[in-house]
Structures are given as structure tokens and as C-alpha cells.
């Protein structure tokens, strides 16, 4: 079996309840991306939050770069299945979103999951992994590969699917709630799912999501999509040129 497929199957086994939402894009050429080579073990710290009293929750880790992987994997020992939602491709030269370390993290993370696979079941609750740098901007240089991406409601399970699988709470681990994620979280909140935000110490706070602009509007999706570059192989990624005088981006 091709190594990239084997690694993807570790992260997204076909029989798991949440595999349908795992994004395969970064796995496609995992060994050719910058920073994805090398050996060793990934360093996983103890989880920041205690889940002893919470048995009906899903976790969303929305942190910069590989922190999203290492923090997410810390909940494997608590029985949570990590689901990567990174939906961008890599490109040669300058890129808008750095993915080399992410792909290396996915490769080494597969070893960690395999080592602890006996702790995971097909029905294990999910911990969704997002890179909070997904909409990063650049202000210098003449040419970038635009692999920024945004998530939409269909990129995560519906509130009904969560409830059908005994998920009544969402624990968000993030430095701030990004706008694209707020569109999804508010849908969950309206359906009666509690949103808990973890602070830097790991304490959980009941959070009310502020209604974002163009909530549930098709125009919101069109506006985001037209401002990004879709890649033919799936996910987002395309060459753009940067106007250094005005610091604006023009699609290539």
C-alpha cells in the first residue's frame, strides 16, 4: 500500500463514525512536502483540560500550525479520535499557509495513534483539528501559492448527527474564535448543543457565540470561495501575485 494512503487510513479508518469529515488533501504527497521527512517521535503533552466529568462532548482544537496536532493528540489517551480538517495543498516557493511542519506532524502523529490504537473505538468521540493560520495573509514578495482555506457547515458534522451519536457539548480549544468557525458553532448552539471554551489554564467556560455577518446566507459562502483559489485535486491552492504597492492579492 502507498505510504500516504496507509498514513491516511491510520488517521481516518473507514469504519469510524467521523472519518467522513477527515480531509485527505495533505496526505496525498506527504513525503514530498518540505519538513515532512525525517524520523522520530512526536512530543505529546498531557491534556490541558480534564474530561473526567464530560462523557458527551466533542473537541475542536483550533490552534496555530502543529500545535493543533500535538494538542489534539493529547486527548487520544482519553479515548478521543483525532480528525484532521486541514483542507489546503502545498506549493513550491512561497506559500500563504505553511504546511511542511503540518504534514510531518501528521506522519509522526500516525505513529502515535498506532501505538495507542487500543484506546480508540469506532464510536470514540472526535477531536477535530484545525490550523488557525488557515487564512494567513502576506504583505511582502511578488508571488505566492495561495493555499488559504476556510471551513463551512458541511466540513463538520451536523448538529443532528452529533446528537444521534451522544454529543451534546462542544469543547473549543482556541486562542480566539475565528469567523468561519463561528458560523458552525452558532448552528450547534441553536440546536441546543452547549459550547464550552477552554482558557489557557484549561478551565472551561460556557460560551455564547455571537452571530456572525451573513449567517446562513449563501452569499457568505460565495464571497469566501471567490476570494480563495480552489485546486483541481481537491482542497485549496493556486498561484497568486501580490501587488506590493497596494498589498492586495490578484488571482493567478
mmCIF file of C-alpha atoms in Angstrom:
data_model
loop_
_atom_site.group_PDB
_atom_site.id
_atom_site.type_symbol
_atom_site.label_atom_id
_atom_site.label_comp_id
_atom_site.label_asym_id
_atom_site.label_seq_id
_atom_site.Cartn_x
_atom_site.Cartn_y
_atom_site.Cartn_z
ATOM 1 C CA UNK A 1 0.000 0.000 0.000
ATOM 2 C CA UNK A 2 1.248 3.501 -0.814
ATOM 3 C CA UNK A 3 2.637 5.129 2.344
ATOM 4 C CA UNK A 4 0.463 8.244 2.050
ATOM 5 C CA UNK A 5 -2.668 6.070 1.864
ATOM 6 C CA UNK A 6 -1.510 3.964 4.800
ATOM 7 C CA UNK A 7 -0.917 7.069 6.921
ATOM 8 C CA UNK A 8 -4.310 8.492 5.949
ATOM 9 C CA UNK A 9 -6.041 5.250 6.941
ATOM 10 C CA UNK A 10 -4.459 5.460 10.390
ATOM 11 C CA UNK A 11 -5.999 8.908 10.850
ATOM 12 C CA UNK A 12 -9.248 8.032 9.079
ATOM 13 C CA UNK A 13 -10.165 4.341 9.401
ATOM 14 C CA UNK A 14 -13.105 3.513 7.174
ATOM 15 C CA UNK A 15 -15.288 2.097 9.946
ATOM 16 C CA UNK A 16 -15.061 5.133 12.240
ATOM 17 C CA UNK A 17 -18.110 7.347 12.800
ATOM 18 C CA UNK A 18 -16.202 10.568 11.987
ATOM 19 C CA UNK A 19 -13.942 9.559 9.091
ATOM 20 C CA UNK A 20 -16.251 11.134 6.506
ATOM 21 C CA UNK A 21 -15.076 14.575 7.671
ATOM 22 C CA UNK A 22 -11.323 13.886 7.617
ATOM 23 C CA UNK A 23 -9.638 15.874 4.822
ATOM 24 C CA UNK A 24 -7.282 13.754 2.665
ATOM 25 C CA UNK A 25 -5.574 16.614 0.807
ATOM 26 C CA UNK A 26 -2.365 16.956 2.855
ATOM 27 C CA UNK A 27 -1.835 13.193 2.838
ATOM 28 C CA UNK A 28 -1.670 12.940 -0.951
ATOM 29 C CA UNK A 29 2.067 13.665 -1.256
ATOM 30 C CA UNK A 30 3.057 13.601 2.383
ATOM 31 C CA UNK A 31 6.694 12.617 1.785
ATOM 32 C CA UNK A 32 7.361 15.308 -0.814
ATOM 33 C CA UNK A 33 6.329 18.301 1.292
ATOM 34 C CA UNK A 34 9.020 20.409 2.946
ATOM 35 C CA UNK A 35 9.582 19.322 6.518
ATOM 36 C CA UNK A 36 7.691 16.039 6.155
ATOM 37 C CA UNK A 37 10.795 13.856 6.045
ATOM 38 C CA UNK A 38 12.727 12.584 8.995
ATOM 39 C CA UNK A 39 12.174 10.161 11.804
ATOM 40 C CA UNK A 40 11.497 10.380 15.479
ATOM 41 C CA UNK A 41 8.589 10.578 17.863
ATOM 42 C CA UNK A 42 6.151 13.430 18.204
ATOM 43 C CA UNK A 43 6.122 15.082 21.646
ATOM 44 C CA UNK A 44 2.670 14.937 23.201
ATOM 45 C CA UNK A 45 1.991 16.709 26.483
ATOM 46 C CA UNK A 46 -0.735 15.917 28.967
ATOM 47 C CA UNK A 47 -4.151 17.374 28.025
ATOM 48 C CA UNK A 48 -4.823 20.840 29.413
ATOM 49 C CA UNK A 49 -8.427 20.140 30.308
ATOM 50 C CA UNK A 50 -9.903 17.406 32.467
ATOM 51 C CA UNK A 51 -12.608 15.353 30.789
ATOM 52 C CA UNK A 52 -13.475 13.093 33.712
ATOM 53 C CA UNK A 53 -16.926 14.589 34.144
ATOM 54 C CA UNK A 54 -17.654 15.100 30.449
ATOM 55 C CA UNK A 55 -18.705 11.990 28.576
ATOM 56 C CA UNK A 56 -20.899 13.553 25.922
ATOM 57 C CA UNK A 57 -18.526 16.048 24.289
ATOM 58 C CA UNK A 58 -16.624 16.542 21.057
ATOM 59 C CA UNK A 59 -13.472 18.687 20.989
ATOM 60 C CA UNK A 60 -12.355 21.245 18.421
ATOM 61 C CA UNK A 61 -8.685 22.257 18.562
ATOM 62 C CA UNK A 62 -8.161 25.425 16.510
ATOM 63 C CA UNK A 63 -4.551 26.427 17.152
ATOM 64 C CA UNK A 64 -1.609 27.607 15.005
ATOM 65 C CA UNK A 65 0.252 25.009 12.954
ATOM 66 C CA UNK A 66 1.469 21.846 14.630
ATOM 67 C CA UNK A 67 0.064 22.924 17.999
ATOM 68 C CA UNK A 68 -3.293 21.816 16.636
ATOM 69 C CA UNK A 69 -1.868 18.316 16.077
ATOM 70 C CA UNK A 70 0.053 17.924 19.336
ATOM 71 C CA UNK A 71 -2.755 19.376 21.467
ATOM 72 C CA UNK A 72 -5.323 17.265 19.643
ATOM 73 C CA UNK A 73 -3.328 14.057 20.034
ATOM 74 C CA UNK A 74 -3.076 14.664 23.775
ATOM 75 C CA UNK A 75 -6.716 13.556 24.031
ATOM 76 C CA UNK A 76 -6.131 10.166 22.401
ATOM 77 C CA UNK A 77 -5.357 8.645 25.804
ATOM 78 C CA UNK A 78 -8.754 9.943 26.947
ATOM 79 C CA UNK A 79 -10.359 7.981 24.106
ATOM 80 C CA UNK A 80 -10.874 10.781 21.558
ATOM 81 C CA UNK A 81 -10.386 10.089 17.847
ATOM 82 C CA UNK A 82 -8.379 12.910 16.129
ATOM 83 C CA UNK A 83 -9.927 14.072 12.841
ATOM 84 C CA UNK A 84 -7.750 16.405 10.692
ATOM 85 C CA UNK A 85 -9.663 19.161 8.861
ATOM 86 C CA UNK A 86 -6.687 20.735 7.039
ATOM 87 C CA UNK A 87 -8.038 21.481 3.567
ATOM 88 C CA UNK A 88 -5.119 23.004 1.663
ATOM 89 C CA UNK A 89 -2.375 21.756 -0.623
ATOM 90 C CA UNK A 90 1.309 22.620 -0.739
ATOM 91 C CA UNK A 91 3.128 24.550 -3.442
ATOM 92 C CA UNK A 92 6.695 25.289 -4.418
ATOM 93 C CA UNK A 93 8.254 28.572 -3.324
ATOM 94 C CA UNK A 94 6.368 30.993 -1.099
ATOM 95 C CA UNK A 95 3.051 29.781 0.281
ATOM 96 C CA UNK A 96 0.348 31.642 2.159
ATOM 97 C CA UNK A 97 -0.117 28.857 4.744
ATOM 98 C CA UNK A 98 2.931 26.852 5.807
ATOM 99 C CA UNK A 99 2.115 23.140 5.688
ATOM 100 C CA UNK A 100 5.503 21.415 5.790
ATOM 101 C CA UNK A 101 5.520 21.003 9.559
ATOM 102 C CA UNK A 102 1.845 20.034 9.493
ATOM 103 C CA UNK A 103 2.495 17.154 7.114
ATOM 104 C CA UNK A 104 5.435 15.976 9.207
ATOM 105 C CA UNK A 105 3.168 16.189 12.257
ATOM 106 C CA UNK A 106 0.552 14.059 10.512
ATOM 107 C CA UNK A 107 3.203 11.486 9.616
ATOM 108 C CA UNK A 108 4.629 11.241 13.133
ATOM 109 C CA UNK A 109 1.148 11.535 14.612
ATOM 110 C CA UNK A 110 0.136 8.376 12.750
ATOM 111 C CA UNK A 111 2.828 6.516 14.696
ATOM 112 C CA UNK A 112 1.418 7.879 17.948
ATOM 113 C CA UNK A 113 -2.138 6.851 17.037
ATOM 114 C CA UNK A 114 -0.963 3.362 16.056
ATOM 115 C CA UNK A 115 0.834 2.970 19.391
ATOM 116 C CA UNK A 116 -2.384 3.855 21.262
ATOM 117 C CA UNK A 117 -4.918 2.316 18.863
ATOM 118 C CA UNK A 118 -6.278 0.017 21.577
ATOM 119 C CA UNK A 119 -7.643 3.128 23.340
ATOM 120 C CA UNK A 120 -9.757 4.091 20.324
ATOM 121 C CA UNK A 121 -13.049 2.567 19.213
ATOM 122 C CA UNK A 122 -15.228 3.062 16.149
ATOM 123 C CA UNK A 123 -17.585 5.058 18.370
ATOM 124 C CA UNK A 124 -14.877 7.149 20.058
ATOM 125 C CA UNK A 125 -15.838 10.845 20.263
ATOM 126 C CA UNK A 126 -13.956 13.145 17.868
ATOM 127 C CA UNK A 127 -11.339 15.805 18.412
ATOM 128 C CA UNK A 128 -11.332 17.934 15.247
ATOM 129 C CA UNK A 129 -8.022 19.555 14.276
ATOM 130 C CA UNK A 130 -7.829 22.962 12.602
ATOM 131 C CA UNK A 131 -4.907 25.261 11.834
ATOM 132 C CA UNK A 132 -5.834 28.764 12.987
ATOM 133 C CA UNK A 133 -3.341 30.104 10.400
ATOM 134 C CA UNK A 134 -5.630 28.908 7.597
ATOM 135 C CA UNK A 135 -6.473 32.458 6.481
ATOM 136 C CA UNK A 136 -2.994 33.977 6.941
ATOM 137 C CA UNK A 137 -2.022 36.927 4.758
ATOM 138 C CA UNK A 138 1.335 38.021 3.351
ATOM 139 C CA UNK A 139 2.433 41.606 2.736
ATOM 140 C CA UNK A 140 5.797 41.184 1.017
ATOM 141 C CA UNK A 141 7.056 39.416 -2.080
ATOM 142 C CA UNK A 142 5.791 39.209 -5.619
ATOM 143 C CA UNK A 143 4.316 35.745 -5.903
ATOM 144 C CA UNK A 144 2.679 33.324 -3.505
ATOM 145 C CA UNK A 145 0.927 30.000 -3.699
ATOM 146 C CA UNK A 146 -2.484 30.762 -2.233
ATOM 147 C CA UNK A 147 -3.388 27.725 -0.150
ATOM 148 C CA UNK A 148 -5.542 29.540 2.379
ATOM 149 C CA UNK A 149 -8.815 27.836 3.208
ATOM 150 C CA UNK A 150 -11.994 28.341 5.148
ATOM 151 C CA UNK A 151 -14.342 25.813 6.710
ATOM 152 C CA UNK A 152 -18.081 25.680 6.112
ATOM 153 C CA UNK A 153 -21.009 23.906 7.736
ATOM 154 C CA UNK A 154 -20.623 20.800 5.559
ATOM 155 C CA UNK A 155 -16.976 20.425 6.645
ATOM 156 C CA UNK A 156 -18.128 19.293 10.076
ATOM 157 C CA UNK A 157 -20.946 17.022 11.275
ATOM 158 C CA UNK A 158 -24.424 18.462 11.577
ATOM 159 C CA UNK A 159 -25.932 19.108 14.988
ATOM 160 C CA UNK A 160 -28.373 16.244 14.401
ATOM 161 C CA UNK A 161 -25.539 13.813 13.641
ATOM 162 C CA UNK A 162 -23.695 14.886 16.776
ATOM 163 C CA UNK A 163 -26.776 14.376 18.930
ATOM 164 C CA UNK A 164 -27.519 10.993 17.335
ATOM 165 C CA UNK A 165 -24.065 9.935 18.492
ATOM 166 C CA UNK A 166 -24.477 11.249 22.052
ATOM 167 C CA UNK A 167 -22.578 14.508 21.551
ATOM 168 C CA UNK A 168 -24.308 17.317 23.442
ATOM 169 C CA UNK A 169 -21.309 19.565 24.139
ATOM 170 C CA UNK A 170 -18.523 21.119 22.079
ATOM 171 C CA UNK A 171 -15.250 21.947 23.826
ATOM 172 C CA UNK A 172 -13.320 24.574 21.861
ATOM 173 C CA UNK A 173 -9.582 24.927 22.440
ATOM 174 C CA UNK A 174 -8.560 28.117 20.676
ATOM 175 C CA UNK A 175 -6.849 31.457 21.224
ATOM 176 C CA UNK A 176 -9.843 33.192 19.636
ATOM 177 C CA UNK A 177 -12.981 32.123 17.804
ATOM 178 C CA UNK A 178 -12.432 32.591 14.077
ATOM 179 C CA UNK A 179 -15.322 33.849 11.979
ATOM 180 C CA UNK A 180 -15.679 30.774 9.779
ATOM 181 C CA UNK A 181 -15.883 28.511 12.826
ATOM 182 C CA UNK A 182 -18.431 30.796 14.494
ATOM 183 C CA UNK A 183 -20.844 30.095 11.608
ATOM 184 C CA UNK A 184 -20.711 26.399 12.520
ATOM 185 C CA UNK A 185 -20.713 26.809 16.293
ATOM 186 C CA UNK A 186 -23.785 29.033 16.229
ATOM 187 C CA UNK A 187 -25.676 26.341 14.308
ATOM 188 C CA UNK A 188 -24.747 23.886 17.045
ATOM 189 C CA UNK A 189 -25.761 26.341 19.747
ATOM 190 C CA UNK A 190 -29.148 26.973 18.144
ATOM 191 C CA UNK A 191 -29.720 23.199 18.095
ATOM 192 C CA UNK A 192 -29.160 23.016 21.845
ATOM 193 C CA UNK A 193 -25.518 21.914 21.900
ATOM 194 C CA UNK A 194 -23.536 23.611 24.657
ATOM 195 C CA UNK A 195 -20.340 25.433 23.633
ATOM 196 C CA UNK A 196 -17.518 25.395 26.186
ATOM 197 C CA UNK A 197 -14.398 27.492 25.606
ATOM 198 C CA UNK A 198 -11.167 26.372 27.289
ATOM 199 C CA UNK A 199 -8.972 29.156 28.623
ATOM 200 C CA UNK A 200 -5.166 28.993 28.817
ATOM 201 C CA UNK A 201 -5.314 27.169 32.152
ATOM 202 C CA UNK A 202 -7.708 24.539 30.847
ATOM 203 C CA UNK A 203 -10.760 25.833 32.692
ATOM 204 C CA UNK A 204 -13.983 25.536 30.727
ATOM 205 C CA UNK A 205 -16.372 28.440 30.318
ATOM 206 C CA UNK A 206 -19.893 28.264 28.951
ATOM 207 C CA UNK A 207 -19.779 30.481 25.862
ATOM 208 C CA UNK A 208 -22.475 32.146 23.795
ATOM 209 C CA UNK A 209 -21.491 32.540 20.164
ATOM 210 C CA UNK A 210 -22.029 35.986 18.679
ATOM 211 C CA UNK A 211 -23.981 35.931 15.451
ATOM 212 C CA UNK A 212 -21.525 36.478 12.574
ATOM 213 C CA UNK A 213 -22.307 38.538 9.499
ATOM 214 C CA UNK A 214 -24.302 36.854 6.711
ATOM 215 C CA UNK A 215 -25.153 33.933 8.992
ATOM 216 C CA UNK A 216 -26.789 31.124 6.962
ATOM 217 C CA UNK A 217 -26.501 33.236 3.820
ATOM 218 C CA UNK A 218 -25.406 31.619 0.556
ATOM 219 C CA UNK A 219 -23.684 34.879 -0.282
ATOM 220 C CA UNK A 220 -21.281 34.322 2.610
ATOM 221 C CA UNK A 221 -20.032 31.079 1.072
ATOM 222 C CA UNK A 222 -19.778 32.609 -2.414
ATOM 223 C CA UNK A 223 -17.853 35.581 -1.063
ATOM 224 C CA UNK A 224 -15.295 33.358 0.668
ATOM 225 C CA UNK A 225 -14.919 30.909 -2.225
ATOM 226 C CA UNK A 226 -14.453 33.661 -4.819
ATOM 227 C CA UNK A 227 -11.727 35.195 -2.658
ATOM 228 C CA UNK A 228 -9.747 31.946 -2.458
ATOM 229 C CA UNK A 229 -8.182 29.652 -5.040
ATOM 230 C CA UNK A 230 -9.559 26.139 -5.479
ATOM 231 C CA UNK A 231 -7.157 23.398 -6.540
ATOM 232 C CA UNK A 232 -8.141 20.805 -9.177
ATOM 233 C CA UNK A 233 -7.033 17.872 -6.967
ATOM 234 C CA UNK A 234 -9.220 18.994 -4.068
ATOM 235 C CA UNK A 235 -8.837 21.479 -1.260
ATOM 236 C CA UNK A 236 -7.486 24.959 -1.801
ATOM 237 C CA UNK A 237 -4.287 26.083 -3.505
ATOM 238 C CA UNK A 238 -3.376 28.177 -6.555
ATOM 239 C CA UNK A 239 -0.700 30.619 -7.621
ATOM 240 C CA UNK A 240 -1.411 34.306 -6.965
ATOM 241 C CA UNK A 241 0.507 37.529 -7.477
ATOM 242 C CA UNK A 242 0.930 40.112 -4.753
ATOM 243 C CA UNK A 243 0.777 43.816 -5.518
ATOM 244 C CA UNK A 244 3.418 45.070 -3.070
ATOM 245 C CA UNK A 245 2.414 48.706 -3.529
ATOM 246 C CA UNK A 246 -1.200 48.211 -2.512
ATOM 247 C CA UNK A 247 -0.615 44.912 -0.674
ATOM 248 C CA UNK A 248 -3.575 43.390 -2.496
ATOM 249 C CA UNK A 249 -3.869 39.881 -3.921
ATOM 250 C CA UNK A 250 -4.738 39.064 -7.516
ATOM 251 C CA UNK A 251 -5.710 35.559 -8.545
ATOM 252 C CA UNK A 252 -3.182 33.963 -10.862
#
